[in-house]
Coordinates of N, CA and C in Angstrom, one line a residue:
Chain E
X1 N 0.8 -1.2 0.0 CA 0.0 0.0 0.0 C 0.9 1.3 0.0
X2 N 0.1 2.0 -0.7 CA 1.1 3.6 -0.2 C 0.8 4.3 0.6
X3 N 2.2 4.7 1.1 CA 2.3 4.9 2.7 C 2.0 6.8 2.7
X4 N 0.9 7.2 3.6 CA 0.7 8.9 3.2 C 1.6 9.2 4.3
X5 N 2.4 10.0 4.5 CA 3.0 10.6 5.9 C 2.7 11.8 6.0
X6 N 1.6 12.7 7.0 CA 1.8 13.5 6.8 C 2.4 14.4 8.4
X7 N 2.6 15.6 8.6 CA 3.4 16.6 9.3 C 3.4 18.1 9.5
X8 N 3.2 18.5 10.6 CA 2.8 17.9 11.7 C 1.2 17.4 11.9
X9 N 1.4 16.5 12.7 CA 0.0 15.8 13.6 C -0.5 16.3 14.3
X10 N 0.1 17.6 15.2 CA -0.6 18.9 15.7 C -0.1 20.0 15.5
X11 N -1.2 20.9 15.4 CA -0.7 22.3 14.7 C -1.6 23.6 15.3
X12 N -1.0 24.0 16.3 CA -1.7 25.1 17.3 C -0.7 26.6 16.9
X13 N -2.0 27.1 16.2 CA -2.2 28.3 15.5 C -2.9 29.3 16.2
X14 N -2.1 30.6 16.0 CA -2.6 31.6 16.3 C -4.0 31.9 15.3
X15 N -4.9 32.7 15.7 CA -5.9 33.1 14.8 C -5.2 34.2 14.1
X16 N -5.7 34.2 12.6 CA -5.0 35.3 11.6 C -3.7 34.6 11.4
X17 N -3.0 33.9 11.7 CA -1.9 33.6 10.9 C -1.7 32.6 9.9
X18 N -1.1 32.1 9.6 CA -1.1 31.1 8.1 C -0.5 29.6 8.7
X19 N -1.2 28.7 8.6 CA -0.9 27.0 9.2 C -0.5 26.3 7.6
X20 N 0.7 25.6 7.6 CA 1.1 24.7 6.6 C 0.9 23.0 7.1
X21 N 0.8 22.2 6.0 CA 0.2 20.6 6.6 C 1.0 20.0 5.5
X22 N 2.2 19.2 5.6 CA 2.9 18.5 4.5 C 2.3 17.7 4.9
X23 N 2.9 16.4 3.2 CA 2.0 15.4 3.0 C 3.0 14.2 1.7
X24 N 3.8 13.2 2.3 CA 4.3 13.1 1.7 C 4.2 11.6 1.4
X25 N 4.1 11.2 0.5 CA 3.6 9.8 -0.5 C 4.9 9.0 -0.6
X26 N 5.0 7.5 -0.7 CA 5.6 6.7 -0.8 C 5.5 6.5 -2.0
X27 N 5.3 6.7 -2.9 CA 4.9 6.5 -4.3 C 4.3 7.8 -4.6
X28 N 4.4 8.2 -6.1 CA 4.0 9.1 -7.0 C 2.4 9.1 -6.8
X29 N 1.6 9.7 -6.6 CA -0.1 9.8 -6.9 C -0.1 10.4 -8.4
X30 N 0.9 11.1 -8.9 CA 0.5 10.0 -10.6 C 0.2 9.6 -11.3
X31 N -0.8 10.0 -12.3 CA -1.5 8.9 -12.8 C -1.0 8.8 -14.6
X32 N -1.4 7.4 -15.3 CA -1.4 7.4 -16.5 C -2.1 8.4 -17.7
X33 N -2.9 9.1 -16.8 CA -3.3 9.9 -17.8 C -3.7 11.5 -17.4
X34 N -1.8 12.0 -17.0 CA -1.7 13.1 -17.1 C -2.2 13.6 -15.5
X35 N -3.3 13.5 -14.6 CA -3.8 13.8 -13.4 C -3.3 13.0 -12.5
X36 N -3.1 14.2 -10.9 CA -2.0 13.6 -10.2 C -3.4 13.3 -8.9
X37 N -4.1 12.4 -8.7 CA -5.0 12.2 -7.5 C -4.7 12.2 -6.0
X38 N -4.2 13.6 -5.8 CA -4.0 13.8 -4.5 C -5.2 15.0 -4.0
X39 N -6.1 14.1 -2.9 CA -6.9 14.9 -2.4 C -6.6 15.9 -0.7
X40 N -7.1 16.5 -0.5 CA -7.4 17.1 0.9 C -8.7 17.5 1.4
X41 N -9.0 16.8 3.1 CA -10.8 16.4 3.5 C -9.8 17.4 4.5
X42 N -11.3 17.4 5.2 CA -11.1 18.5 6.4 C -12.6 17.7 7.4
X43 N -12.3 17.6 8.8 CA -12.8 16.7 9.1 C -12.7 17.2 10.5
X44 N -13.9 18.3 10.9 CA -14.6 19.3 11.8 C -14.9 18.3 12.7
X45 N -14.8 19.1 14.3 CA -15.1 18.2 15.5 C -16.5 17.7 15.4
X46 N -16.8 16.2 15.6 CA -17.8 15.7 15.3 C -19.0 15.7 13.8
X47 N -18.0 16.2 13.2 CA -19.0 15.9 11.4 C -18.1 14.9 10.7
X48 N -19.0 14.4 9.8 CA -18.2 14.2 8.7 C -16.7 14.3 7.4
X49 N -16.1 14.0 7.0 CA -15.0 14.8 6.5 C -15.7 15.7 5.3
X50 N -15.1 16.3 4.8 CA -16.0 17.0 3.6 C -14.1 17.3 2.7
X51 N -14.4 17.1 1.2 CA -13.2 17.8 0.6 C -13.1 18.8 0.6
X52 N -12.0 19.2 0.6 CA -11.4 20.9 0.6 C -10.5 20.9 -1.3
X53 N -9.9 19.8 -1.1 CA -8.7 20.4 -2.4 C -8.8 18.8 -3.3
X54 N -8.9 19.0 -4.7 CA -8.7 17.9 -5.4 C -7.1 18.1 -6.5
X55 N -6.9 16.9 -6.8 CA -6.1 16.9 -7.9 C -5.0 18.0 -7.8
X56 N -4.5 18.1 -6.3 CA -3.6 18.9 -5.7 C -3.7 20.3 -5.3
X57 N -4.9 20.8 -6.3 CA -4.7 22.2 -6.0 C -5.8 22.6 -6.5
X58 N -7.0 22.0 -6.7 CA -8.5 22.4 -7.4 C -9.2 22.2 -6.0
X59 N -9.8 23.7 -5.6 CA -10.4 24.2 -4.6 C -11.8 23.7 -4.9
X60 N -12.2 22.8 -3.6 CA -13.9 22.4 -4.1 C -14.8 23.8 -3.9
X61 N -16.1 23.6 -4.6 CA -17.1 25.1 -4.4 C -17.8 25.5 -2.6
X62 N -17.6 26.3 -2.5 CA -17.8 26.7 -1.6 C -16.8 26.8 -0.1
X63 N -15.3 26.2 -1.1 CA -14.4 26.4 0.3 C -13.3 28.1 -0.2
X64 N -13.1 28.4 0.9 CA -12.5 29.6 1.2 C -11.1 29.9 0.6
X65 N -11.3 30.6 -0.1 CA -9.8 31.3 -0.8 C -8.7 30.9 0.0
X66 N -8.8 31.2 1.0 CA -7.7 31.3 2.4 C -7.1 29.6 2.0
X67 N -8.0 28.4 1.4 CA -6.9 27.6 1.8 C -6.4 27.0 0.0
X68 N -5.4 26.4 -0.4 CA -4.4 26.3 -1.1 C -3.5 24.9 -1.2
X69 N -3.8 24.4 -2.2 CA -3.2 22.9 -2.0 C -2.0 23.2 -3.3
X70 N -0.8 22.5 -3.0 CA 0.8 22.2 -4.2 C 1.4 21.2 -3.7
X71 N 2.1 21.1 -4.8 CA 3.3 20.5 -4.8 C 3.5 19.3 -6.1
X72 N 4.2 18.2 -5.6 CA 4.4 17.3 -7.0 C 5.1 16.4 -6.7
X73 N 4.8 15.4 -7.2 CA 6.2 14.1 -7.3 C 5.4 13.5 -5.8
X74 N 6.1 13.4 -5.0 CA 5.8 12.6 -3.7 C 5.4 13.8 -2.6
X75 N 5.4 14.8 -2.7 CA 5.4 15.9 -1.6 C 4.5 17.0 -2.0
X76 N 3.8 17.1 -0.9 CA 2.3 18.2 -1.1 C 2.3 18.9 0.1
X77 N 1.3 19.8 -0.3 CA 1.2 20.8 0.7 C -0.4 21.2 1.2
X78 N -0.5 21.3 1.7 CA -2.0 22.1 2.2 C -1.6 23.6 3.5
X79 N -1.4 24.8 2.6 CA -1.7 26.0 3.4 C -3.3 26.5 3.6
X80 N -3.3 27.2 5.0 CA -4.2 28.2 5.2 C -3.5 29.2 5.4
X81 N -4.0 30.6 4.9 CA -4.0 31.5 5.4 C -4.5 32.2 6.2
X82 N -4.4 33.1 6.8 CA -5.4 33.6 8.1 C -6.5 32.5 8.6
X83 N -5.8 31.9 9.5 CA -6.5 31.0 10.1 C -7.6 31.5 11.0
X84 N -8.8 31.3 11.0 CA -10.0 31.3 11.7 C -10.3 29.9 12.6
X85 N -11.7 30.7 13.6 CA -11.7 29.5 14.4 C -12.5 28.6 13.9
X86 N -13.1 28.4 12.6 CA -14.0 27.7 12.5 C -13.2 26.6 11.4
X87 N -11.8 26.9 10.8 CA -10.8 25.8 10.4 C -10.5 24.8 11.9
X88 N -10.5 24.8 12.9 CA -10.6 24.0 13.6 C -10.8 22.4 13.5
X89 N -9.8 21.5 13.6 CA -10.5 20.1 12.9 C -9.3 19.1 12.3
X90 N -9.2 18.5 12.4 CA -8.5 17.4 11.5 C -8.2 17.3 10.0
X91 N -6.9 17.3 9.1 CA -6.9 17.6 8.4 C -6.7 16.2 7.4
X92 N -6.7 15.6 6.7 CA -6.1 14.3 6.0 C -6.2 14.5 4.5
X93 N -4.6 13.7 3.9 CA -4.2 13.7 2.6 C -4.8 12.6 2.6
X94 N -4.8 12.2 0.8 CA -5.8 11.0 0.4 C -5.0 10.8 -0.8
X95 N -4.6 9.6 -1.1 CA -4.0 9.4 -3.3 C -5.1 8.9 -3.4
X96 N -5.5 9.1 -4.4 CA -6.8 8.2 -5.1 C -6.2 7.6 -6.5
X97 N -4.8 6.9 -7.0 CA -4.0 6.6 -8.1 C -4.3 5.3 -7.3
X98 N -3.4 4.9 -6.8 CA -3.1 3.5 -6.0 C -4.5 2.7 -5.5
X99 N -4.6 1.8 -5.8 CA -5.4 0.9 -4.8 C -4.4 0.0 -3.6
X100 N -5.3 -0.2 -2.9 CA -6.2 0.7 -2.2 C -6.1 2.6 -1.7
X101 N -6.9 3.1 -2.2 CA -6.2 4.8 -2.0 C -6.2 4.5 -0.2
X102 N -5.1 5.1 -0.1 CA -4.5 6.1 1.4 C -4.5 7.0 1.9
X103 N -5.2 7.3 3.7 CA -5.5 8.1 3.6 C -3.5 8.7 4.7
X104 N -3.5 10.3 4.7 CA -2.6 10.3 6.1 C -3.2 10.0 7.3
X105 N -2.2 10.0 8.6 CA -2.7 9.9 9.8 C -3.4 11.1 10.4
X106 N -3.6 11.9 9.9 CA -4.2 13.4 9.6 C -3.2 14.1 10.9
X107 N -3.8 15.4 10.7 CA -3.4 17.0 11.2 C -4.3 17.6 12.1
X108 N -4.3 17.4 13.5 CA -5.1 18.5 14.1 C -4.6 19.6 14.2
X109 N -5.5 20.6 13.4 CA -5.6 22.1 13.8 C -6.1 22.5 15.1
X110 N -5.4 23.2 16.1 CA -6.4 23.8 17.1 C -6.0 25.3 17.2
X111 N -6.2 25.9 17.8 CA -6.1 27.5 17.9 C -5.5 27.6 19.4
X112 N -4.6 28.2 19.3 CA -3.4 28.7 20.5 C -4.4 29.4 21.4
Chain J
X1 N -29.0 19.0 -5.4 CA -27.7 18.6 -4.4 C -28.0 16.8 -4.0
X2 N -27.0 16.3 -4.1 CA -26.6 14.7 -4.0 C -26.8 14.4 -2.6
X3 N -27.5 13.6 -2.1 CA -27.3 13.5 -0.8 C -27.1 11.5 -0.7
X4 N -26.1 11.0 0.8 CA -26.0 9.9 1.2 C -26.7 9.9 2.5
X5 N -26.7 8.6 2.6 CA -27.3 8.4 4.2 C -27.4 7.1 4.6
X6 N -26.7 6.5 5.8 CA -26.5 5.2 6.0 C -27.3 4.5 6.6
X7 N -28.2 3.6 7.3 CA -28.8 3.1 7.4 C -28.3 1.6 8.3
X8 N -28.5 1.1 9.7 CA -28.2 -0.3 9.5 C -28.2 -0.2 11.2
X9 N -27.8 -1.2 11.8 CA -27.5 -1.7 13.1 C -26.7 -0.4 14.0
X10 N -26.8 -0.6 15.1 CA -25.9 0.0 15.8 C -24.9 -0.7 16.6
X11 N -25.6 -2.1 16.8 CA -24.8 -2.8 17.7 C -24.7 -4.1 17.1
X12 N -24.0 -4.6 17.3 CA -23.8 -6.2 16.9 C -23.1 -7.0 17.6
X13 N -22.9 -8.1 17.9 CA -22.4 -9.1 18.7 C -20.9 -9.6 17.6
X14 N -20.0 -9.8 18.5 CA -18.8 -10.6 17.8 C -19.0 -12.2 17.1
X15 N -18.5 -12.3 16.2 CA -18.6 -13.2 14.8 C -19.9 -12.6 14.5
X16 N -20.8 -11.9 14.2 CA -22.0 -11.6 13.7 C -21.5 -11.5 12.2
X17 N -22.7 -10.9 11.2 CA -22.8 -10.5 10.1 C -23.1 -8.6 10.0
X18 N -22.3 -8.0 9.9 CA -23.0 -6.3 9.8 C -23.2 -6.0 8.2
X19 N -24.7 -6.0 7.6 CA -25.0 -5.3 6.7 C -25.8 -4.1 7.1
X20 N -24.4 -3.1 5.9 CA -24.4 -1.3 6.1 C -25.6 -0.7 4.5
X21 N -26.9 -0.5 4.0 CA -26.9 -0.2 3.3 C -27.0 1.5 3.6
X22 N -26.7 2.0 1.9 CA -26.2 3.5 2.0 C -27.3 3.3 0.9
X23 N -28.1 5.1 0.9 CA -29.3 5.3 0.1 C -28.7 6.8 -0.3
X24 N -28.5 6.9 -1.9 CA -28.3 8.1 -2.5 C -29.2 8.3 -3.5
X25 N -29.1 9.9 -3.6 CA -29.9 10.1 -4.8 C -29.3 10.8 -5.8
X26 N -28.2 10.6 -5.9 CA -27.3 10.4 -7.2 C -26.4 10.0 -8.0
X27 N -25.5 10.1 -8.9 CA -24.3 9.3 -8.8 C -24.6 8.0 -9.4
X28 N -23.5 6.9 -9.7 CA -23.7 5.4 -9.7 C -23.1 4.9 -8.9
X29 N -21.8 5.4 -8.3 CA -21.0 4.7 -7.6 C -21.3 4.9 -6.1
X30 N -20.4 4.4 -5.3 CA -20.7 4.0 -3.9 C -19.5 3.5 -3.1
X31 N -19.0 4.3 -2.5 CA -18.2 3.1 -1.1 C -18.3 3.9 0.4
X32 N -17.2 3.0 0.6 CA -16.8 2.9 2.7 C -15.8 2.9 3.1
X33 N -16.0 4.0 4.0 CA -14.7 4.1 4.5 C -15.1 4.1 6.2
X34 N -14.4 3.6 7.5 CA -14.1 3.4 8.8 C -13.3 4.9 9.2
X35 N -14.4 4.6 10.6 CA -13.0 5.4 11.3 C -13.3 5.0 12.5
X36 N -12.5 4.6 13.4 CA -12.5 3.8 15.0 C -12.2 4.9 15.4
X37 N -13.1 5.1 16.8 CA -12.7 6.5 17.5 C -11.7 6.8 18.2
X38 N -11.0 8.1 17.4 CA -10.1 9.1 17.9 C -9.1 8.8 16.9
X39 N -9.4 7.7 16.0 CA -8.2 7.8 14.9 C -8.4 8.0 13.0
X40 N -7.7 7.4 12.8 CA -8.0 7.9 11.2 C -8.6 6.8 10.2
X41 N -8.8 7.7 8.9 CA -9.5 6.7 8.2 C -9.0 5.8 7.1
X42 N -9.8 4.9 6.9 CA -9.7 4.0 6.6 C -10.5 3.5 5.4
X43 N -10.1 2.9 4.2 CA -11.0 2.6 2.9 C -11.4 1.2 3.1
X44 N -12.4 1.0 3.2 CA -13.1 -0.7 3.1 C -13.2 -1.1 1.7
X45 N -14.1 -0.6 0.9 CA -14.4 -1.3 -0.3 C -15.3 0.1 -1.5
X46 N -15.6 -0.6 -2.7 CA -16.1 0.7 -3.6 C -16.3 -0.3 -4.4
X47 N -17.3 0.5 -5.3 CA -17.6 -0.1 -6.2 C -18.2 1.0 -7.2
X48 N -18.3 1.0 -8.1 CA -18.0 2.3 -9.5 C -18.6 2.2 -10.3
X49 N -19.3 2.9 -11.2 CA -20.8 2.9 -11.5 C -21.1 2.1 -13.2
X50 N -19.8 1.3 -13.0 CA -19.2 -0.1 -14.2 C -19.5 -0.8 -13.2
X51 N -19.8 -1.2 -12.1 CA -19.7 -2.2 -11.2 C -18.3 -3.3 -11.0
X52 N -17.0 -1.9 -11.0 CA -16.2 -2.5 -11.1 C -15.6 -2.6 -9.5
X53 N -15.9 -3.6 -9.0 CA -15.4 -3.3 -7.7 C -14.0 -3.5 -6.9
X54 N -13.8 -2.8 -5.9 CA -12.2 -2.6 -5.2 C -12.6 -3.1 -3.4
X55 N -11.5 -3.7 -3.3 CA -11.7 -4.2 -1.5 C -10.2 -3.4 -0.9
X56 N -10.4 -3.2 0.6 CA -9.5 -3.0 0.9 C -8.5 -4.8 0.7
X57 N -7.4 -4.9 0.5 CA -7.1 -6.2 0.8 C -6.9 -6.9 2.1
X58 N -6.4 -6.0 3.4 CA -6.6 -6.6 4.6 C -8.0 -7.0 4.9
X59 N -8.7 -6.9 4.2 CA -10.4 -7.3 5.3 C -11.4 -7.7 3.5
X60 N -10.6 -8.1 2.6 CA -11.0 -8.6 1.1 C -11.6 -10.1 1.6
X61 N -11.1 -10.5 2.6 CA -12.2 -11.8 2.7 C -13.5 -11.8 3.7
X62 N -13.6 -10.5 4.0 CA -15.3 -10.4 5.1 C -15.8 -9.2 4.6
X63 N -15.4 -8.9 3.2 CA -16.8 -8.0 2.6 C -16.8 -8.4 1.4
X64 N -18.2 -7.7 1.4 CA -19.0 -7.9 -0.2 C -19.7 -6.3 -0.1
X65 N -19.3 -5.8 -1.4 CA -20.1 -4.3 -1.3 C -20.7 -4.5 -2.9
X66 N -22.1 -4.0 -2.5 CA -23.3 -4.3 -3.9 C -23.8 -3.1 -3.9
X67 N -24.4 -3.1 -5.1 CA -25.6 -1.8 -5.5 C -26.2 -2.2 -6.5
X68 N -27.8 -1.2 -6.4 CA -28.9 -1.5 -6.5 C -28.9 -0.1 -7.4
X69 N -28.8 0.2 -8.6 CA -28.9 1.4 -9.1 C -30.3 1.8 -9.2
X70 N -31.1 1.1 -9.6 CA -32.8 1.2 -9.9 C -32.7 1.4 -8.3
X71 N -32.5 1.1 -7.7 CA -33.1 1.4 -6.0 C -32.5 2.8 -5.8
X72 N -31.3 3.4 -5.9 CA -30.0 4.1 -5.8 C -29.5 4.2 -4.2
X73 N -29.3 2.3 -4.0 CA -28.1 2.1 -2.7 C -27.4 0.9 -3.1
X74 N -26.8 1.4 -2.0 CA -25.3 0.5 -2.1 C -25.5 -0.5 -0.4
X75 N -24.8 -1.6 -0.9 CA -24.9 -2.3 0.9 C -23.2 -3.0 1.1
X76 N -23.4 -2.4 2.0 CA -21.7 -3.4 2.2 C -22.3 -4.1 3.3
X77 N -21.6 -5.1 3.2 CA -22.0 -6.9 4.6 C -20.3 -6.6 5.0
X78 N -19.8 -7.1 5.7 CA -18.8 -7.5 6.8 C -19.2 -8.8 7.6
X79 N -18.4 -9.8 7.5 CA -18.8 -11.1 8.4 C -17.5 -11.0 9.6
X80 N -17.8 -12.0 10.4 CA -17.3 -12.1 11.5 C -16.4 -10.7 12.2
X81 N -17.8 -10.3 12.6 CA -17.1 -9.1 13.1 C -16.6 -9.0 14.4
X82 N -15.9 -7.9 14.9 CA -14.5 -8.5 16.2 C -15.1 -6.7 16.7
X83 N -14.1 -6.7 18.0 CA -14.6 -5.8 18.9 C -13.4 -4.7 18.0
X84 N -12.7 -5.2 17.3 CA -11.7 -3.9 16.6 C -12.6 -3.4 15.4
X85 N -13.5 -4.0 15.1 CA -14.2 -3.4 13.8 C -15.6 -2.2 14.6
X86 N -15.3 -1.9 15.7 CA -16.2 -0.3 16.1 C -15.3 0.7 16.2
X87 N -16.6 1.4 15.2 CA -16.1 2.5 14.2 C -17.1 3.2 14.3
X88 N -17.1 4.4 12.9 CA -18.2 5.6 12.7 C -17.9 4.8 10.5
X89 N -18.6 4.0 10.6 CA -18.7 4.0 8.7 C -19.3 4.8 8.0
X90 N -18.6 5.7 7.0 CA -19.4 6.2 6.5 C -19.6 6.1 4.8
X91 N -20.6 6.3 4.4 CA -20.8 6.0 2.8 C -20.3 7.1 2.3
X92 N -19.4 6.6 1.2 CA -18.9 8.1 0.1 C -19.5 7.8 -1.0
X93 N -19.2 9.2 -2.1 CA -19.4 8.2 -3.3 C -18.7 9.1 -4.1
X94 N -17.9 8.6 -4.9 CA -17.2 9.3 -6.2 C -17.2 9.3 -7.2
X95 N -17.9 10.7 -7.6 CA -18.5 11.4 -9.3 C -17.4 11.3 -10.0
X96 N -16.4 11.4 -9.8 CA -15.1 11.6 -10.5 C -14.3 10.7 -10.5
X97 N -13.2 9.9 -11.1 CA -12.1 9.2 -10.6 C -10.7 9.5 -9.8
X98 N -10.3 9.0 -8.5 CA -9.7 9.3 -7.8 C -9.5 10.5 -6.8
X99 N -10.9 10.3 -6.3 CA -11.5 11.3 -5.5 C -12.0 10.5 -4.4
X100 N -13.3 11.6 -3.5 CA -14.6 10.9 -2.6 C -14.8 12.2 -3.1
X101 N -16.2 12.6 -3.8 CA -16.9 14.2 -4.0 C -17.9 14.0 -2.4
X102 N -18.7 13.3 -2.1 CA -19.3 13.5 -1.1 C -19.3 12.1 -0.2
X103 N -20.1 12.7 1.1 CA -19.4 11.8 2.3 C -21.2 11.8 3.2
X104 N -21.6 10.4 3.7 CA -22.5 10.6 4.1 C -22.5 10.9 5.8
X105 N -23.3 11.0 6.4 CA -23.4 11.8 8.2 C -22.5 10.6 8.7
X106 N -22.6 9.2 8.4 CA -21.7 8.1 9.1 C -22.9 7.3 10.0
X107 N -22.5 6.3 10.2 CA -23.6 5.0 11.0 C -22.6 4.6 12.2
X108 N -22.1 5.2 13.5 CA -21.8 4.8 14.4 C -22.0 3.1 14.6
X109 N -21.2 2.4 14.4 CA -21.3 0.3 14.9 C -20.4 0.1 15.9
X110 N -21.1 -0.4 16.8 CA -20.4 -1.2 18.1 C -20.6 -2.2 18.3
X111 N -19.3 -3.1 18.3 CA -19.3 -4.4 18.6 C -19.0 -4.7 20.3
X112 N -20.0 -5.3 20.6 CA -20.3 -5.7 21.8 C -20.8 -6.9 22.2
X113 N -20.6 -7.5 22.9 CA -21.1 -9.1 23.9 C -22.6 -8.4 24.5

């Protein structure tokens, strides 16, 4: 399986400042035809996860300018900018190339 | 707007059988993914609106995950279930390839004596 690692596992942020979440793959996410299937969920105290970033860096509708997914090859990124309190939550990278897809051990966000 | 929703037991006894059906109203495809509390998740099985279907391979021999397109759900079964398989399961389903676009509220299962 491919192994997600992601860093740090906790991440206590000031409000208004910018939180970074690496994310780095044991294998290429990749794919044969040109698209690299690296996702990012966000996964709020007691809901569901919901996606935030597809295909590394395609923002789903209705999530906030403030957050920003890159990178390539085996290593990714997920920034916020001005962090609010309502980013609060667990963060997890996902490859959807590989079977079985992988998720990280995710990222709690909490506010300092 | 697409909505999931899971449906099924809350509790079950050890070696049982847990069938999870998930009821959507869009989409073809359908899977599951675990999450045992306080930690992270986990992909059980999927199946794709070719009816091509994927197992996790650690747990490839105690599921079977089906759908019912004319109905629009999906059911995943799990046999011999163990006190490590309580979780929060939740139904996804993916419009796209190598995604989850949406994620259903989750079916809390506790395995218990």
């Amino acid at each position: 399986d491919v192994v997600m690692t992601q860093s740090p596992l906790s991440l206590p942020v000031t409000l208004g400042q910018s939180a970074s979440i690496s994310c780095r793959s044991s294998q290429s996410p990749a794919y044969s035809d040109g698209n690299t299937y690296l996702n990012w969920f966000q996964q709020r105290p007691g809901q569901s996860p919901r996606r935030l970033i597809y295909k590394v860096s395609n923002r789903d509708s209705g999530v906030p300018d403030r957050f920003s997914g890159s990178g390539s090859g085996t290593d990714f990124t997920l920034k916020i900018s001005r962090v609010e309190a309502e980013d609060v939550g667990v963060y997890y990278c996902m490859q959807g190339t590989h079977w079985p897809y992988t998720f990280g051990q995710g990222t709690k966000l909490e506010i300092k | 707007q697409i909505t999931l929703k899971e449906s099924g037991p809350t509790l079950v006894k050890p070696a049982q059988t847990l069938t999870l059906p998930c009821t959507f109203t869009g989409g073809a495809g359908v899977g599951w993914i675990r999450q045992p509390p306080g930690k992270a998740l986990e992909w059980l099985a999927l199946i794709y609106w070719d009816d091509d279907r994927r197992y996790s391979p650690s747990l490839r021999n105690r599921l079977t995950i089906t759908k019912d397109t004319s109905k629009n759900q999906g059911v995943l079964t799990m046999t011999n279930m163990d006190f490590a398989d309580t979780a929060t399961y939740y139904c996804v389903q993916p419009l796209t390839p190598g995604t989850l676009d949406l994620w259903g509220q989750g079916a809390m299962v506790i395995v218990s004596s």
